[in-house]
Tab-separated table of C-alpha atoms in Angstrom:
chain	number	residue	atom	x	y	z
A	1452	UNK	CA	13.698	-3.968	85.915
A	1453	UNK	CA	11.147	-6.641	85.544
A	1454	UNK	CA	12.588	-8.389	82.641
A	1455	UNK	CA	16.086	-8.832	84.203
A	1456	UNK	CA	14.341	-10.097	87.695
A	1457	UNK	CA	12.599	-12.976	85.776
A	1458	UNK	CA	15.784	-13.719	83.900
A	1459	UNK	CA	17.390	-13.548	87.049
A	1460	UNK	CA	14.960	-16.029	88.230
A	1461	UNK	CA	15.028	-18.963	85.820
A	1462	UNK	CA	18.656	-19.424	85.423
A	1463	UNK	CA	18.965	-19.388	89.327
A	1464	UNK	CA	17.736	-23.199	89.134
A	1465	UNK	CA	20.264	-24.135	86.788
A	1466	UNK	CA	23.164	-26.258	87.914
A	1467	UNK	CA	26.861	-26.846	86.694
A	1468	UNK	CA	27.499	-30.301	85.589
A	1469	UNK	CA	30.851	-31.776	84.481
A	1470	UNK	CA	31.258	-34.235	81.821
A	1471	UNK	CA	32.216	-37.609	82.778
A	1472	UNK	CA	35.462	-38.887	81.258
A	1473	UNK	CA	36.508	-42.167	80.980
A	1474	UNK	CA	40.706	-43.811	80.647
A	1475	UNK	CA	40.232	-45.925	76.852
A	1476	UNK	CA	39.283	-49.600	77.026
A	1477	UNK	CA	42.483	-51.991	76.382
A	1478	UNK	CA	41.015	-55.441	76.410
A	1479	UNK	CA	43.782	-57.980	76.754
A	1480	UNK	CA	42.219	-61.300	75.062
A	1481	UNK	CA	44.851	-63.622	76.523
A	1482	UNK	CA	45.560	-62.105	80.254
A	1483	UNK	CA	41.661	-61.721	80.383
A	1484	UNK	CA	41.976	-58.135	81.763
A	1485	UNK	CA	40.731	-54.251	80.599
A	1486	UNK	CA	42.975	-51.518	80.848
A	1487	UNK	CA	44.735	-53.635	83.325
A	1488	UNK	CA	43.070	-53.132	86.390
A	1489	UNK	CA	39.717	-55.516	85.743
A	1490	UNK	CA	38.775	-58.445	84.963
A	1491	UNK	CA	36.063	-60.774	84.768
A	1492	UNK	CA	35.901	-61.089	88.795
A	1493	UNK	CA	35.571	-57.573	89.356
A	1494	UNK	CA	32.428	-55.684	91.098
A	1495	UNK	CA	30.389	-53.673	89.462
A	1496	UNK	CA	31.757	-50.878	91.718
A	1497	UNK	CA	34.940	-51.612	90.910
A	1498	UNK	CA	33.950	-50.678	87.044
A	1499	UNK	CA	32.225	-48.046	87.923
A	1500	UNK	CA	34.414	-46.559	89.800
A	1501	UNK	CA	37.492	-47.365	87.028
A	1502	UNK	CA	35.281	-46.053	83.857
A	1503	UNK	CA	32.725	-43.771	85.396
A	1504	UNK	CA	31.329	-43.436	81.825
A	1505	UNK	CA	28.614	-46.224	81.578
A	1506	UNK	CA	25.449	-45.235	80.099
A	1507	UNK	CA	23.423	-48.047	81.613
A	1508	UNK	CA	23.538	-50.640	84.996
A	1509	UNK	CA	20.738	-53.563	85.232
A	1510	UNK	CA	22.176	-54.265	88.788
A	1511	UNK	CA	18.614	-53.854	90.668
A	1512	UNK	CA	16.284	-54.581	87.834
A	1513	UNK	CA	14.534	-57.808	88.469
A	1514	UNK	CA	14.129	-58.094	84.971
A	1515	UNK	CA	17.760	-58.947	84.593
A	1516	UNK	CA	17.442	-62.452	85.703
A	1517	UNK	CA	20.281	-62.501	87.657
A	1518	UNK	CA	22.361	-61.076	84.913
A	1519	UNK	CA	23.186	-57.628	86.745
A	1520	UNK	CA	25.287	-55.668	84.081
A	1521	UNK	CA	27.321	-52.511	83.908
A	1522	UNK	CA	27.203	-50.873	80.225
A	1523	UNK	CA	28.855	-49.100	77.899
A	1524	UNK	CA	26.631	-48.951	74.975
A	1525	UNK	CA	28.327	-46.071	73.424
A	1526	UNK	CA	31.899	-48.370	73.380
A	1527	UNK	CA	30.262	-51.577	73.060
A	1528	UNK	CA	30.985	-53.342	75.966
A	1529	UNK	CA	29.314	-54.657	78.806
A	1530	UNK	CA	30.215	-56.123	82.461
A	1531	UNK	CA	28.335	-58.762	83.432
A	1532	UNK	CA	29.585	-58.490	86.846
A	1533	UNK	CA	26.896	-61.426	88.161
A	1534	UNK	CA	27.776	-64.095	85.922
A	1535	UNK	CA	31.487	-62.973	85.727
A	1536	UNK	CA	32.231	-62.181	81.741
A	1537	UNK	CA	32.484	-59.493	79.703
A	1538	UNK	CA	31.349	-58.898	76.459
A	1539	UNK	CA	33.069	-56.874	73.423
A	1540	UNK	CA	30.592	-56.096	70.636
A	1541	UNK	CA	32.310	-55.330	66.655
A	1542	UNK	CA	31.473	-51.430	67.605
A	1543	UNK	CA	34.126	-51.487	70.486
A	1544	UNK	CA	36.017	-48.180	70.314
A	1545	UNK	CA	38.393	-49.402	72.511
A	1546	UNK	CA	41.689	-51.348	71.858
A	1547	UNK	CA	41.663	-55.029	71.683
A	1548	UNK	CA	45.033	-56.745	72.423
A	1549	UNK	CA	45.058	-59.321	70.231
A	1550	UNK	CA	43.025	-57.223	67.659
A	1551	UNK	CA	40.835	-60.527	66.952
A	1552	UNK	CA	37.688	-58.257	65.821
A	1553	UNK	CA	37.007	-58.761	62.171
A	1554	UNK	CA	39.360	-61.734	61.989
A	1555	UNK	CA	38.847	-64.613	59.720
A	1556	UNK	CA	37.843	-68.004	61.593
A	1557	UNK	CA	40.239	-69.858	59.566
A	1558	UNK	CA	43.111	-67.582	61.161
A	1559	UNK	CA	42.929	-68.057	64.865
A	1560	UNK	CA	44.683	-71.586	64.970
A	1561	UNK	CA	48.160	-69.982	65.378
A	1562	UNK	CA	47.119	-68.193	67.965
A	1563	UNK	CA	44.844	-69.751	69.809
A	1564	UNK	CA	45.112	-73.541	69.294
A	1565	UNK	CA	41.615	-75.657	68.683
A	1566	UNK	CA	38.659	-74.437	70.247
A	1567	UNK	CA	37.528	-76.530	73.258
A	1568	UNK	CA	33.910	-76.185	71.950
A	1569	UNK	CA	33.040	-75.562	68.126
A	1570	UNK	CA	29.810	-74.532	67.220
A	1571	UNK	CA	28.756	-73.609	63.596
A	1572	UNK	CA	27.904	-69.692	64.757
A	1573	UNK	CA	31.035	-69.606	67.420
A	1574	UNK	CA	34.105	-71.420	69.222
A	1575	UNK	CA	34.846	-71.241	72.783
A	1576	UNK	CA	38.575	-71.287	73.911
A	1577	UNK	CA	39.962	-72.638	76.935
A	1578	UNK	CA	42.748	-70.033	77.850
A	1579	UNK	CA	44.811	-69.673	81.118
A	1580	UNK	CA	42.601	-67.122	82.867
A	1581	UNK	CA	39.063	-69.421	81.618
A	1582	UNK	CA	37.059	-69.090	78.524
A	1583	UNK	CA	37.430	-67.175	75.611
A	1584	UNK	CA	33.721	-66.914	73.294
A	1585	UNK	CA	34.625	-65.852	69.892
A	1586	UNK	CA	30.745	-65.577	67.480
A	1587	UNK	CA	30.940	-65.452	63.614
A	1588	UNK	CA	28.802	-62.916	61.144
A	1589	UNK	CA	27.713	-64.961	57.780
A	1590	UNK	CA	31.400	-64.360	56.367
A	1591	UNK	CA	32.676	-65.738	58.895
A	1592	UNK	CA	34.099	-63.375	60.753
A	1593	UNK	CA	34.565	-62.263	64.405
A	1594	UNK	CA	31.625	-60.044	65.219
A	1595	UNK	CA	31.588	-60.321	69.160
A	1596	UNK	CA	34.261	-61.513	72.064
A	1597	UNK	CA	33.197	-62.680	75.531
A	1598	UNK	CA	35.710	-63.577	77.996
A	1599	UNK	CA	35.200	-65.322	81.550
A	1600	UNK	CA	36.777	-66.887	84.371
A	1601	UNK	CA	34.656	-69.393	84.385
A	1602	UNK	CA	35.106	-72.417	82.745
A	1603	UNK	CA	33.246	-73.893	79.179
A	1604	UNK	CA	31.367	-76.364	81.734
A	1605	UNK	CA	30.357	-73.914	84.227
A	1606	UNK	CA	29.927	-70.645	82.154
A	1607	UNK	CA	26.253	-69.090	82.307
A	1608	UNK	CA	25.811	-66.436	79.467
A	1609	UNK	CA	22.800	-63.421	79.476
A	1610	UNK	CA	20.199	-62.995	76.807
């Protein structure tokens, strides 16, 4: 009688906890929108509230710098919902419309024109919606995307 009251006991703290699911991540490059519904501009409640699933938010850290982030570290994407861009890492399990990841620098100029900005590690884009950051491994090769509204001129990137 004993044994099952102190059973009894310890699983009486234990709580039911659902698993938080998120829709997938469709990136459009050239529309500068995710799934649709976001887009550089939005709030980091808005993201929150659209993928639930973030692992990590810098919002009230003052160590941020200003750069208050929503992330995704298991997809490999991030929100920077202060400085208004988001950033798309070569681990993205999501769905990138045009699927630039992995591409060859010498193959965006059909689809994207010259860059505005050439750098030897990265090009910046003008598009319709703002700025388009493509970086470069040592083949290179597209390793991360960052898109913003903001403009090449005005643009303020995160360490």
């Amino acid at each position: 009688m004993l044994a099952v009251l102190v059973i009894d006991i310890q699983f009486a703290g234990a709580q039911l906890k659902t698993t938080v699911v998120c829709p997938p991540f469709t990136v459009d490059l050239l529309e500068g929108t995710v799934s649709g519904k976001l887009d550089c501009n939005s709030t980091a409640g808005e993201v929150k509230k659209f993928f639930p699933c973030f692992t990590a938010d810098s919002l009230n850290s003052t160590a941020a710098k200003d750069c208050g982030a929503v992330l995704y570290k298991d997809r490999d994407i991030c929100f920077f919902t202060t400085r208004n861009y988001i950033e798309i890492r070569e681990r993205f399990t999501g769905k990138l419309v045009p699927a630039l990841m992995g591409a060859s620098r010498e193959s965006l100029f059909r689809l994207l024109g010259s860059p505005k900005i050439k750098d030897v590690n990265w090009d910046a884009y003008q598009t319709k919606f703002g700025t388009l950051v493509l970086y470069y491994n040592k083949t290179g090769k597209i390793n991360k995307l960052q898109i913003s509204t903001r403009s090449t001129e005005t643009l303020q990137l995160c360490d």
